[in-house]
XYZ file of C-alpha atoms in Angstrom:
401
model
C 100.229 -32.865 15.230
C 103.106 -35.073 16.245
C 104.800 -37.005 13.410
C 106.618 -39.412 15.906
C 105.131 -42.648 14.947
C 107.690 -44.627 13.266
C 110.797 -46.341 14.641
C 112.696 -44.163 17.110
C 116.355 -43.729 16.641
C 118.615 -42.853 19.666
C 121.479 -41.077 18.353
C 123.306 -40.776 21.692
C 127.101 -41.741 22.159
C 126.105 -45.202 23.674
C 124.323 -47.398 24.163
C 124.401 -47.621 20.464
C 122.028 -49.064 18.085
C 122.015 -52.827 18.352
C 121.846 -54.789 14.975
C 118.797 -56.986 14.517
C 121.129 -59.855 13.968
C 122.712 -59.299 17.431
C 119.204 -59.138 18.969
C 118.227 -62.325 17.387
C 121.301 -64.171 18.395
C 120.480 -63.164 21.926
C 116.600 -64.321 21.641
C 117.283 -68.015 22.384
C 116.819 -70.603 25.206
C 119.650 -70.599 27.766
C 122.542 -73.109 27.084
C 124.301 -75.580 29.254
C 126.967 -73.183 31.191
C 129.589 -75.907 31.843
C 130.361 -77.352 28.555
C 129.601 -77.246 24.713
C 128.826 -74.339 22.597
C 129.254 -71.635 25.262
C 132.693 -72.731 26.144
C 133.841 -72.678 22.387
C 132.137 -69.214 21.920
C 134.014 -67.759 24.855
C 137.327 -68.912 23.461
C 136.387 -67.407 19.956
C 135.121 -64.196 21.504
C 138.340 -63.597 23.423
C 140.631 -64.066 20.240
C 138.400 -61.790 18.321
C 138.443 -59.069 21.022
C 142.248 -59.187 21.138
C 142.150 -58.955 17.244
C 140.034 -55.734 17.543
C 142.422 -54.380 20.451
C 145.406 -55.420 17.963
C 147.127 -57.139 20.898
C 148.638 -60.453 21.383
C 148.418 -60.181 25.144
C 145.622 -60.607 27.543
C 141.826 -59.940 27.567
C 139.372 -60.378 30.500
C 135.529 -60.067 30.366
C 133.670 -58.918 33.500
C 129.889 -58.525 33.961
C 130.106 -54.879 34.373
C 129.737 -51.338 32.716
C 132.666 -48.912 32.052
C 132.942 -47.898 35.692
C 133.353 -51.445 36.542
C 136.376 -51.862 34.481
C 137.821 -48.591 35.653
C 137.841 -50.228 39.011
C 139.183 -53.691 37.686
C 142.070 -51.923 35.967
C 142.902 -50.106 39.144
C 142.597 -53.055 41.435
C 144.813 -55.283 39.542
C 147.869 -52.895 39.137
C 147.994 -50.538 42.133
C 147.925 -50.560 45.917
C 146.676 -47.898 48.412
C 149.080 -45.102 48.703
C 150.417 -45.491 45.139
C 150.546 -42.275 42.958
C 149.236 -42.073 39.593
C 149.084 -39.267 36.987
C 145.465 -38.604 35.318
C 145.404 -36.677 32.009
C 141.923 -35.018 31.732
C 140.270 -33.864 28.617
C 136.853 -33.934 29.849
C 134.803 -35.557 32.791
C 135.569 -39.293 32.073
C 139.232 -39.179 32.968
C 138.245 -37.143 35.914
C 135.829 -39.787 36.897
C 138.434 -42.698 36.546
C 140.679 -40.658 38.789
C 138.088 -40.242 41.337
C 137.546 -44.007 41.378
C 141.295 -44.216 42.231
C 141.072 -41.668 45.031
C 138.188 -43.599 46.648
C 140.362 -46.700 46.506
C 143.145 -44.830 48.536
C 145.403 -44.089 45.563
C 146.929 -40.613 45.558
C 146.149 -38.718 42.177
C 147.764 -35.993 40.607
C 145.759 -34.298 37.574
C 146.997 -32.338 34.514
C 143.683 -30.864 33.099
C 143.796 -29.711 29.544
C 140.217 -28.473 29.606
C 137.103 -29.463 27.658
C 138.072 -28.261 24.182
C 141.612 -29.479 23.761
C 143.427 -32.770 23.677
C 146.578 -33.966 25.511
C 149.804 -31.976 25.131
C 152.187 -34.959 25.244
C 155.360 -32.453 25.805
C 153.701 -31.366 29.124
C 153.287 -34.951 30.260
C 156.858 -35.762 29.207
C 158.295 -33.000 31.296
C 156.327 -33.748 34.195
C 157.455 -37.376 34.083
C 161.034 -36.207 33.767
C 160.529 -34.167 37.084
C 159.439 -37.447 38.695
C 163.121 -38.741 39.314
C 162.268 -41.048 42.096
C 159.413 -42.667 39.844
C 156.757 -42.266 42.339
C 154.061 -42.331 39.723
C 152.984 -46.012 38.914
C 150.491 -45.466 35.978
C 149.509 -42.609 33.707
C 145.777 -42.787 32.764
C 144.126 -41.185 29.719
C 140.959 -41.399 27.816
C 141.356 -42.105 23.969
C 137.862 -40.395 23.135
C 136.147 -38.404 25.733
C 132.376 -39.177 25.241
C 131.432 -35.643 26.683
C 133.657 -33.403 24.867
C 134.259 -35.672 21.937
C 138.078 -34.893 21.927
C 140.214 -37.813 20.434
C 143.649 -37.956 22.057
C 146.852 -39.118 20.235
C 147.655 -42.191 22.299
C 150.554 -43.229 19.984
C 152.117 -39.687 20.679
C 151.328 -40.105 24.316
C 152.906 -43.394 24.909
C 156.093 -42.102 23.002
C 156.370 -39.252 25.433
C 156.077 -41.390 28.372
C 158.715 -43.962 27.181
C 160.998 -41.116 25.911
C 160.882 -39.583 29.453
C 162.465 -42.884 30.669
C 159.730 -43.233 33.217
C 158.529 -46.875 33.978
C 154.746 -45.735 34.632
C 152.162 -48.071 33.132
C 150.002 -46.435 30.450
C 146.278 -47.043 30.989
C 143.790 -45.913 28.215
C 140.212 -45.856 28.455
C 138.714 -46.956 24.977
C 135.102 -47.278 26.043
C 133.852 -44.771 23.391
C 136.431 -45.719 20.723
C 137.044 -49.387 20.251
C 136.051 -50.646 16.940
C 135.304 -46.901 16.025
C 138.710 -45.528 15.871
C 142.130 -46.838 14.823
C 143.719 -48.323 18.002
C 146.815 -50.698 18.273
C 147.618 -51.611 21.873
C 150.690 -53.512 21.222
C 152.340 -51.236 18.397
C 151.543 -48.203 20.631
C 152.890 -49.610 23.711
C 149.700 -49.378 25.865
C 150.033 -51.602 29.127
C 146.243 -51.591 29.968
C 143.083 -50.785 27.916
C 139.609 -50.852 29.153
C 136.323 -50.859 27.016
C 132.655 -52.119 26.956
C 130.057 -53.785 24.796
C 127.703 -51.026 24.322
C 129.245 -48.662 21.752
C 131.600 -49.609 18.948
C 130.927 -53.419 19.684
C 127.091 -53.054 19.103
C 126.012 -55.119 22.097
C 123.599 -54.129 24.989
C 125.396 -52.734 28.123
C 126.594 -55.309 30.634
C 130.017 -56.613 29.630
C 133.201 -54.607 30.559
C 136.424 -55.334 28.836
C 140.077 -55.109 30.203
C 143.067 -55.962 27.938
C 146.559 -55.974 29.621
C 150.035 -56.661 28.809
C 152.478 -58.940 30.402
C 154.091 -55.892 31.978
C 150.851 -54.941 33.575
C 150.321 -58.534 34.743
C 153.596 -58.604 36.462
C 152.398 -55.584 38.554
C 149.580 -57.617 40.048
C 151.916 -59.279 42.687
C 152.330 -55.899 44.394
C 148.606 -54.827 44.133
C 146.971 -54.634 47.677
C 143.649 -53.662 45.891
C 142.800 -56.887 44.152
C 139.892 -58.910 45.185
C 138.595 -62.198 44.215
C 135.931 -60.764 41.836
C 138.154 -58.097 40.164
C 141.328 -60.530 39.890
C 142.057 -60.848 36.337
C 144.569 -63.485 36.902
C 141.894 -66.083 37.413
C 139.946 -64.958 34.404
C 142.582 -65.410 31.880
C 143.917 -68.709 33.130
C 140.778 -70.374 34.574
C 140.931 -73.580 36.531
C 137.434 -74.051 35.484
C 135.137 -72.450 32.663
C 133.108 -70.367 35.264
C 136.262 -68.614 36.394
C 136.179 -66.710 33.147
C 133.369 -64.673 34.917
C 133.833 -65.521 38.613
C 130.554 -67.336 38.342
C 127.611 -67.604 35.983
C 128.691 -66.705 32.469
C 126.512 -63.668 30.875
C 125.198 -66.205 28.340
C 122.950 -64.102 26.058
C 125.253 -61.011 26.073
C 128.006 -63.562 24.886
C 125.757 -64.740 22.006
C 125.181 -61.070 21.025
C 128.787 -60.010 21.066
C 129.841 -63.132 19.257
C 127.431 -62.149 16.422
C 128.694 -58.548 16.526
C 132.351 -59.406 16.419
C 131.434 -61.733 13.354
C 129.886 -58.707 11.557
C 133.053 -56.468 12.424
C 135.920 -58.816 11.831
C 134.787 -61.375 9.185
C 132.111 -59.448 7.060
C 132.922 -55.757 7.025
C 136.462 -56.006 8.221
C 138.179 -53.771 11.152
C 139.877 -51.297 8.958
C 136.620 -50.798 6.851
C 134.752 -50.275 9.920
C 137.279 -47.305 10.959
C 136.938 -45.993 7.612
C 133.167 -45.838 7.685
C 133.292 -44.190 11.023
C 135.636 -41.559 9.511
C 133.399 -40.838 6.506
C 130.216 -40.560 8.443
C 131.948 -38.211 10.838
C 133.380 -36.135 8.186
C 129.745 -35.763 6.709
C 128.431 -34.506 10.110
C 131.270 -31.990 10.463
C 130.574 -30.839 6.788
C 127.032 -30.135 7.978
C 128.179 -28.232 11.016
C 130.593 -26.110 8.941
C 127.656 -24.937 6.740
C 125.372 -24.303 9.714
C 128.233 -22.405 11.509
C 128.597 -19.883 8.652
C 125.747 -17.854 10.248
C 124.910 -17.538 13.968
C 126.604 -19.245 16.817
C 126.787 -23.042 16.075
C 130.262 -24.549 16.467
C 131.980 -27.863 17.191
C 133.282 -28.224 20.624
C 136.595 -29.380 19.192
C 137.717 -27.066 16.518
C 140.615 -28.983 15.100
C 139.368 -31.795 12.876
C 142.436 -33.931 13.546
C 141.447 -33.930 17.343
C 137.697 -34.947 16.719
C 136.280 -38.307 17.694
C 134.814 -40.604 14.852
C 132.467 -41.865 17.367
C 130.761 -38.738 18.828
C 130.455 -34.960 18.073
C 129.735 -32.478 20.798
C 128.092 -29.336 19.346
C 127.774 -25.850 20.947
C 124.528 -23.962 20.169
C 124.404 -21.357 22.737
C 122.114 -21.490 25.790
C 119.407 -22.708 25.782
C 119.225 -23.824 22.279
C 120.943 -27.258 22.749
C 118.196 -28.404 25.367
C 115.486 -26.707 23.224
C 116.668 -28.747 20.113
C 117.059 -32.025 21.905
C 113.510 -31.641 23.219
C 111.904 -30.889 19.947
C 113.718 -33.777 17.977
C 112.765 -36.115 20.552
C 109.176 -35.140 20.949
C 108.563 -34.578 17.166
C 110.781 -36.508 14.989
C 111.769 -39.602 16.907
C 115.412 -38.876 17.368
C 117.036 -38.616 20.712
C 120.354 -36.473 20.791
C 122.824 -36.663 23.461
C 122.739 -34.221 26.417
C 125.554 -31.745 27.090
C 127.028 -34.109 29.721
C 129.777 -32.453 31.789
C 129.862 -29.191 29.802
C 128.197 -26.991 32.329
C 129.655 -23.541 32.876
C 129.099 -20.845 35.469
C 126.806 -19.056 32.958
C 125.084 -22.342 31.766
C 125.328 -24.887 34.666
C 123.028 -27.231 33.071
C 124.821 -27.485 29.748
C 121.767 -26.219 27.844
C 123.991 -24.744 25.201
C 125.271 -28.385 24.017
C 124.153 -31.419 22.323
C 125.757 -34.425 21.207
C 125.409 -36.746 18.139
C 126.535 -40.329 18.664
C 127.645 -41.904 15.428
C 129.141 -45.261 16.433
C 128.586 -48.880 15.612
C 125.677 -50.112 13.531
C 125.418 -46.805 11.445
C 125.069 -46.047 7.759
C 124.462 -42.857 5.568
C 120.635 -42.828 6.037
C 120.762 -42.779 9.774
C 123.369 -40.002 9.861
C 121.502 -37.875 7.128
C 118.200 -38.651 8.723
C 119.457 -37.389 12.027
C 121.104 -34.209 10.553
C 117.570 -33.607 8.543
C 115.780 -33.793 11.988
C 118.107 -31.501 13.398
C 117.525 -29.046 10.514
C 113.753 -29.343 11.061
C 114.231 -28.860 14.751
C 116.356 -25.575 14.044
C 113.628 -24.297 11.882
C 111.099 -25.057 14.573
C 112.719 -23.347 17.368
C 113.725 -20.435 15.408
C 117.485 -20.965 15.334
C 119.676 -19.013 13.252
C 122.227 -20.915 11.101
C 123.815 -21.238 7.635
C 122.386 -22.776 4.687
C 123.330 -25.710 2.567
C 124.315 -28.152 5.574
C 122.397 -31.289 4.398
C 123.607 -31.057 0.925
C 127.243 -30.616 2.217
C 126.893 -33.800 4.224
C 125.270 -35.775 1.450
C 128.134 -34.701 -0.918
C 130.783 -36.155 1.659
C 128.853 -39.512 1.722
C 128.340 -39.635 -2.097
C 132.044 -38.803 -2.687
C 133.563 -41.165 -0.293
C 131.230 -44.019 -1.523
C 132.201 -43.701 -5.169
């Protein structure tokens, strides 16, 4: 007998749950794309996005996913033959670096593995060695969606600046924006990229790039900039359609406008950050209890380096895959695959699963997911410690009091 006949829940780290209000805002007739409400909406959205990024500088919206804004960030700041330093704490920084290589940029990688964050002292020392300042940019990911590590970006930018190196600091916040504390201007980030489909609670399709005046000044030397990716036309458009280099993504914009209203003017950004921290802590409390017997463990051992948006869990091969299959087929919960976590012994990452806890999320969604995992463990005969659900519930109860 299959009990999966209610509403399904996709507990993957993006696309995240889209609130009904956002869906309803999108469910409407097409607007005039030349004047009126859509023009006013875009101006408000841009101001709101900069408020979430904590920047007074520039924001551009692309009709693209995260890979698109990887390319946009590179095309506007670099030229073929330039050198960059990529700090890898999982597959997403490596992917961004791979895009750079395809564009003719020379890439040097410092790899910190899949279970640790960036060691900023190593970055500082490498930049000090670059006395001719060949590196034009340093690229890193705030939260790697595959490994679930959260890097200390404030510490990283301090390390870059204290080295005396002029490289641009470019940060991927696709998995972290509106989930984790981030302050672009205060931390000295030059370029930040994100997308609509995770903490911003809107369907995939909008790529976001935020950049400082310093980054904008680098545009004049870029040989990679093309008409579509050129961010200069988007932030100072001669006509409204230049914001998007063509027709505006009208219904995505209606949805994003509603999501930003919920984040900034109803819950409040800092309250959103705190909610994510509490719900992440409840998951970690469950993992700690499950891990008292058996092999279950979080991929990132140090809680201070764990993401508040996604948690990667090691169950031992092949139990991660078995659990994912059981919860999806029997309880209506889809867990994240072990993306990029393959090893020689487990090339298909069958040992890992991920829980996405980002965006439109509350305790009953998290506790329900944990209960489904508990049921799945029982069904597949997985050994684990007891008391996980009670531990998670206590975190939610204590923080809400």
